[in-house]
CSV table of C-alpha atoms in Angstrom, one decimal:
chain,number,residue,atom,x,y,z
A,440,ALA,CA,72.2,-128.0,-45.0
A,441,THR,CA,70.3,-127.1,-41.8
A,442,PRO,CA,69.1,-130.0,-39.8
A,443,PRO,CA,65.3,-130.7,-40.3
A,444,ASN,CA,64.4,-130.2,-36.7
A,445,ARG,CA,65.7,-126.7,-36.7
A,446,PHE,CA,63.8,-125.9,-39.9
A,447,ARG,CA,60.5,-127.5,-38.8
A,448,GLY,CA,60.3,-126.1,-35.2
A,449,HIS,CA,60.7,-122.7,-33.6
A,450,THR,CA,63.1,-122.9,-30.6
A,451,SER,CA,61.6,-120.1,-28.6
A,452,LEU,CA,58.5,-122.3,-28.2
A,453,GLY,CA,60.4,-125.5,-28.2
A,454,ARG,CA,57.6,-127.8,-27.0
A,455,PHE,CA,55.4,-126.9,-30.0
A,456,GLN,CA,56.8,-129.0,-32.9
A,457,MET,CA,55.1,-127.2,-35.8
A,458,LYS,CA,56.1,-127.4,-39.4
A,459,SER,CA,56.8,-123.8,-39.8
A,460,ILE,CA,56.6,-120.5,-38.0
A,461,ILE,CA,53.4,-119.5,-39.8
A,462,VAL,CA,51.6,-122.7,-38.8
A,463,LEU,CA,53.1,-122.4,-35.3
A,464,PHE,CA,51.5,-118.9,-35.0
A,465,ILE,CA,48.1,-119.9,-36.4
A,466,LEU,CA,47.7,-123.0,-34.4
A,467,CYS,CA,49.6,-122.2,-31.1
A,468,ILE,CA,49.4,-118.5,-30.8
A,469,PHE,CA,46.3,-117.1,-32.5
A,470,LEU,CA,44.0,-120.0,-32.4
A,471,GLY,CA,44.8,-121.2,-28.9
A,472,ILE,CA,46.2,-124.4,-27.5
A,473,PRO,CA,47.0,-127.1,-30.1
A,474,HIS,CA,44.3,-129.7,-30.8
A,475,GLN,CA,41.7,-127.4,-29.3
A,476,PRO,CA,38.7,-126.5,-31.5
A,477,CYS,CA,38.8,-122.9,-32.7
A,478,SER,CA,36.5,-120.5,-34.5
A,479,VAL,CA,39.0,-118.0,-36.0
A,480,THR,CA,38.9,-118.0,-39.8
A,481,ILE,CA,42.2,-118.0,-41.6
A,482,PRO,CA,42.0,-115.6,-44.6
A,483,ASP,CA,41.8,-117.3,-48.0
A,484,GLU,CA,44.9,-115.4,-49.2
A,485,MET,CA,46.9,-116.9,-46.3
A,486,LYS,CA,45.5,-120.4,-46.9
A,487,ALA,CA,46.5,-120.2,-50.6
A,488,VAL,CA,50.1,-119.3,-49.6
A,489,MET,CA,50.3,-122.0,-47.0
A,490,LYS,CA,49.0,-124.6,-49.5
A,491,GLU,CA,51.7,-123.5,-52.0
A,492,LEU,CA,54.6,-123.4,-49.6
A,493,GLU,CA,54.0,-126.0,-46.9
A,494,PRO,CA,55.2,-128.9,-49.2
A,495,PHE,CA,58.6,-127.3,-49.4
A,496,VAL,CA,58.7,-127.1,-45.6
A,497,GLU,CA,57.6,-130.8,-45.3
A,498,LYS,CA,60.4,-131.9,-47.5
A,499,GLY,CA,63.0,-129.6,-45.9
A,500,LYS,CA,63.7,-127.9,-49.2
A,501,ILE,CA,64.9,-124.6,-47.8
A,502,LEU,CA,66.3,-123.0,-50.9
A,503,ASP,CA,63.3,-124.0,-53.0
A,504,LEU,CA,61.1,-122.5,-50.3
A,505,GLU,CA,63.0,-119.2,-50.4
A,506,LYS,CA,62.7,-119.0,-54.2
A,507,ARG,CA,59.0,-119.9,-54.3
A,508,ALA,CA,58.1,-117.6,-51.4
A,509,SER,CA,59.9,-114.7,-53.1
A,510,SER,CA,58.1,-115.4,-56.4
A,511,LEU,CA,54.7,-115.5,-54.7
A,512,LEU,CA,55.4,-112.3,-52.8
A,513,GLU,CA,55.6,-110.4,-56.0
A,514,LYS,CA,52.2,-111.5,-57.0
A,515,GLN,CA,50.4,-110.7,-53.8
A,516,THR,CA,47.9,-107.9,-53.8
A,517,THR,CA,46.6,-108.3,-50.2
A,518,THR,CA,48.2,-107.6,-46.9
A,519,GLU,CA,47.4,-111.1,-45.7
A,520,GLY,CA,49.1,-112.7,-48.6
A,521,LYS,CA,52.2,-110.6,-48.3
A,522,VAL,CA,52.5,-111.2,-44.6
A,523,ALA,CA,52.2,-115.0,-45.2
A,524,CYS,CA,55.0,-115.0,-47.8
A,525,LEU,CA,57.3,-112.8,-45.8
A,526,THR,CA,56.8,-115.1,-42.8
A,527,TYR,CA,57.9,-118.1,-44.8
A,528,LEU,CA,60.9,-116.2,-46.1
A,529,ILE,CA,61.9,-115.3,-42.5
A,530,GLU,CA,61.7,-119.0,-41.6
A,531,ALA,CA,63.8,-119.9,-44.7
A,532,TYR,CA,66.5,-117.4,-43.8
A,533,LYS,CA,66.5,-118.5,-40.2
A,534,ALA,CA,67.1,-122.0,-41.3
A,535,GLN,CA,70.0,-120.8,-43.4
A,536,LYS,CA,71.2,-118.8,-40.4
A,537,ASN,CA,71.3,-115.7,-42.4
A,538,LYS,CA,70.6,-113.1,-39.7
A,539,GLU,CA,71.0,-110.1,-42.1
A,540,LYS,CA,68.2,-111.4,-44.4
A,541,VAL,CA,66.0,-112.4,-41.4
A,542,HIS,CA,66.2,-108.8,-40.1
A,543,SER,CA,65.7,-107.1,-43.5
A,544,THR,CA,62.7,-109.3,-44.2
A,545,LEU,CA,61.3,-108.7,-40.7
A,546,ASP,CA,61.6,-104.9,-41.4
A,547,THR,CA,59.7,-105.4,-44.6
A,548,LEU,CA,57.0,-107.4,-42.7
A,549,MET,CA,56.7,-104.6,-40.2
A,550,SER,CA,56.3,-102.0,-42.9
A,551,VAL,CA,53.6,-104.1,-44.6
A,552,ALA,CA,51.6,-104.6,-41.4
A,553,PRO,CA,53.0,-102.5,-38.6
A,554,ASP,CA,50.1,-102.8,-36.2
A,555,SER,CA,49.1,-106.4,-36.9
A,556,PRO,CA,49.1,-108.8,-34.0
A,557,PHE,CA,50.5,-111.4,-36.4
A,558,SER,CA,53.4,-109.3,-37.4
A,559,ARG,CA,54.2,-108.3,-33.9
A,560,MET,CA,54.1,-111.9,-32.8
A,561,ILE,CA,56.5,-112.9,-35.5
A,562,GLN,CA,58.8,-110.1,-34.5
A,563,LEU,CA,58.6,-111.2,-30.9
A,564,LEU,CA,59.5,-114.8,-31.8
A,565,VAL,CA,62.5,-113.8,-33.8
A,566,MET,CA,63.8,-111.2,-31.3
A,567,THR,CA,63.3,-113.5,-28.3
A,568,GLU,CA,65.5,-116.1,-30.0
A,569,GLU,CA,68.1,-113.3,-30.1
A,570,GLY,CA,67.7,-112.6,-26.4
A,571,ARG,CA,65.7,-109.4,-26.9
A,572,GLY,CA,62.3,-110.6,-26.0
A,573,ASP,CA,61.8,-108.3,-23.1
A,574,GLU,CA,62.5,-105.3,-25.3
A,575,PHE,CA,59.8,-106.2,-27.9
A,576,LEU,CA,57.2,-107.7,-25.6
A,577,PRO,CA,55.4,-104.4,-24.9
A,578,LYS,CA,54.9,-103.8,-28.6
A,579,CYS,CA,53.5,-107.3,-29.1
A,580,ARG,CA,51.1,-106.9,-26.2
A,581,ALA,CA,50.0,-103.5,-27.4
A,582,ALA,CA,49.0,-105.1,-30.7
A,583,ALA,CA,46.2,-107.0,-28.9
A,584,ALA,CA,44.2,-103.8,-29.0
A,585,SER,CA,43.1,-104.5,-32.6
A,586,LEU,CA,41.7,-108.0,-31.6
A,587,PRO,CA,38.1,-108.8,-30.6
A,588,GLN,CA,37.7,-108.6,-26.9
A,589,SER,CA,37.3,-112.4,-26.6
A,590,GLU,CA,40.8,-112.9,-28.0
A,591,LYS,CA,42.8,-110.2,-26.3
A,592,LYS,CA,43.5,-112.0,-23.0
A,593,ASP,CA,44.7,-115.2,-24.7
A,594,PHE,CA,46.9,-113.3,-27.2
A,595,ASP,CA,48.4,-111.3,-24.3
A,596,LYS,CA,49.2,-114.6,-22.5
A,597,ARG,CA,50.7,-116.0,-25.6
A,598,CYS,CA,53.0,-113.0,-26.0
A,599,ARG,CA,54.2,-113.4,-22.4
A,600,THR,CA,54.6,-117.1,-22.8
A,601,VAL,CA,57.0,-116.7,-25.7
A,602,VAL,CA,59.4,-114.6,-23.5
A,603,ALA,CA,58.9,-116.7,-20.4
A,604,GLN,CA,59.8,-119.9,-22.2
A,605,SER,CA,63.0,-118.4,-23.3
A,606,ARG,CA,64.0,-118.5,-19.6
A,607,THR,CA,62.9,-122.0,-18.7
A,608,ILE,CA,64.6,-123.4,-15.6
A,609,GLN,CA,64.1,-126.1,-13.1
A,610,PRO,CA,63.0,-124.9,-9.6
A,611,GLN,CA,66.1,-126.5,-8.0
A,612,LYS,CA,68.4,-124.6,-10.3
A,613,LEU,CA,66.6,-121.3,-9.8
A,614,PHE,CA,66.8,-121.7,-6.0
A,615,SER,CA,70.5,-122.7,-6.2
A,616,ALA,CA,71.2,-119.6,-8.3
A,617,PHE,CA,69.8,-117.3,-5.6
A,618,GLU,CA,71.5,-119.3,-2.8
A,619,GLU,CA,74.9,-119.2,-4.4
A,620,ASN,CA,74.9,-115.5,-5.5
A,621,GLU,CA,71.8,-113.5,-4.9
A,622,VAL,CA,73.1,-110.4,-6.6
A,623,SER,CA,73.8,-112.3,-9.8
A,624,ALA,CA,70.5,-114.2,-9.7
A,625,GLU,CA,68.6,-111.0,-9.3
A,626,ASP,CA,70.3,-109.5,-12.3
A,627,ALA,CA,69.3,-112.7,-14.3
A,628,TYR,CA,65.8,-113.3,-13.1
A,629,LYS,CA,64.3,-110.8,-10.7
A,630,GLY,CA,61.4,-108.8,-12.3
A,631,LYS,CA,61.6,-111.0,-15.4
A,632,LEU,CA,59.3,-113.6,-16.9
A,633,ILE,CA,60.4,-117.1,-16.5
A,634,THR,CA,59.1,-120.6,-16.9
A,635,LEU,CA,59.6,-123.2,-14.1
A,636,SER,CA,59.5,-126.8,-15.2
A,637,GLY,CA,59.2,-129.4,-12.4
A,638,LYS,CA,57.2,-131.7,-10.1
A,639,VAL,CA,54.4,-130.2,-8.0
A,640,GLY,CA,55.3,-130.4,-4.3
A,641,SER,CA,52.1,-129.0,-2.9
A,642,ILE,CA,49.1,-127.0,-3.9
A,643,GLU,CA,48.0,-124.4,-1.3
A,644,THR,CA,46.1,-121.2,-0.7
A,645,SER,CA,48.0,-118.0,0.4
A,646,ALA,CA,46.9,-115.9,3.4
A,647,THR,CA,45.4,-113.5,0.9
A,648,GLY,CA,43.3,-116.3,-0.7
A,649,ARG,CA,45.4,-116.7,-3.9
A,650,PRO,CA,46.2,-120.2,-5.1
A,651,GLU,CA,49.8,-121.3,-4.9
A,652,VAL,CA,51.9,-124.1,-6.3
A,653,VAL,CA,55.0,-125.0,-4.4
A,654,PHE,CA,58.1,-126.7,-5.8
A,655,TYR,CA,60.3,-128.2,-3.0
A,656,VAL,CA,64.0,-128.1,-3.8
A,657,ASP,CA,65.2,-130.5,-1.1
A,658,LYS,CA,63.9,-133.2,1.2
A,659,SER,CA,63.5,-130.9,4.1
A,660,ARG,CA,60.5,-129.3,2.4
A,661,ILE,CA,61.7,-125.9,3.8
A,662,ALA,CA,63.6,-124.5,0.8
A,663,SER,CA,61.1,-124.0,-2.0
A,664,VAL,CA,60.0,-122.0,-5.0
A,665,VAL,CA,56.5,-120.7,-4.6
A,666,CYS,CA,54.4,-119.8,-7.6
A,667,GLN,CA,51.4,-117.6,-6.8
A,668,PHE,CA,48.5,-117.3,-9.2
A,669,PRO,CA,45.9,-114.6,-9.6
A,670,SER,CA,42.6,-115.2,-7.6
A,671,ASP,CA,40.7,-115.9,-10.8
A,672,SER,CA,43.0,-118.9,-11.6
A,673,ARG,CA,41.6,-121.2,-8.9
A,674,SER,CA,39.8,-123.5,-11.4
A,675,GLU,CA,43.0,-123.8,-13.4
A,676,VAL,CA,45.2,-124.6,-10.4
A,677,ALA,CA,42.5,-127.0,-9.0
A,678,LYS,CA,43.2,-129.4,-11.9
A,679,LEU,CA,46.8,-129.9,-10.9
A,680,LYS,CA,48.0,-132.9,-9.0
A,681,LYS,CA,50.7,-133.3,-6.4
A,682,GLY,CA,53.7,-135.2,-7.8
A,683,LYS,CA,52.9,-134.4,-11.4
A,684,ASN,CA,55.2,-132.5,-13.8
A,685,VAL,CA,54.1,-129.0,-14.8
A,686,ASP,CA,55.4,-125.9,-16.5
A,687,ILE,CA,54.4,-122.7,-14.8
A,688,ALA,CA,55.3,-119.2,-16.0
A,689,GLY,CA,55.3,-115.9,-14.1
A,690,VAL,CA,57.4,-113.0,-12.9
A,691,CYS,CA,60.3,-113.8,-10.6
A,692,ARG,CA,60.2,-111.6,-7.4
A,693,GLY,CA,63.5,-112.9,-5.9
A,694,MET,CA,64.5,-114.7,-2.7
A,695,PHE,CA,62.8,-114.1,0.7
A,696,LEU,CA,64.2,-115.1,4.1
A,697,LYS,CA,66.8,-117.2,2.4
A,698,THR,CA,64.3,-120.1,2.1
A,699,VAL,CA,61.8,-119.1,-0.6
A,700,VAL,CA,62.0,-117.8,-4.1
A,701,LYS,CA,58.7,-116.3,-5.1
A,702,VAL,CA,57.2,-116.1,-8.6
A,703,GLU,CA,54.0,-114.1,-9.0
A,704,GLY,CA,51.2,-113.5,-11.6
A,705,CYS,CA,51.6,-117.1,-12.7
A,706,TRP,CA,49.8,-119.2,-15.3
A,707,ILE,CA,50.1,-122.8,-16.5
A,708,VAL,CA,52.0,-123.3,-19.8
A,709,GLU,CA,50.0,-125.8,-21.8
């Protein structure tokens, strides 16, 4: 049997301990940060499927979940209901480590709702766990076009966060990787989304007026990883405090002058 923690959470967004992938998406991806009020309405067809299948997830009954989700799928007449059932099936097959069925069910999901942000997010979550997040990220981001304008920016950030969190690293380890072998580190990180998890060393403003968070990697306070945020993120960065732990995502730009590793286009991972 698969351990409960593997069944109940989705490792590509490890900090969000949700009961299943569908709940993870609705609460953490589509509706915003957990515990935050939201106004998006969950379709009744999806609610009905969740009500039927969540008890199996709660009890860790993977085989029963698979059987019931398959049965429900045959009765669905709406896209929303089919998508919900297929998503639960993907989670059941993932829990059983049945990669072939995960992919065949994912293919079915994509044929049922090929342009749906929901389907694209599920696809991205699955493929990111398999190390192919960068390949599928553009498709997920493109799906935001069908969302209301007020939701597009948040959805896009959630897409990028999924991939960035698959490469979570401490600032000291990132700097050491570049210091030890810059060529190898560039292949692994440069131009790619990453998440830095560490203690804030200082909070500054760049010469161009952009807010920056600095992680110092040694006591000299010379060697560092500098995370630069867009200009419109000042209010977000202003809430941070020196010495506090934070997760920051962005695109790694590599090492400069052998003393600084730069990460740009950053945002705080809640």
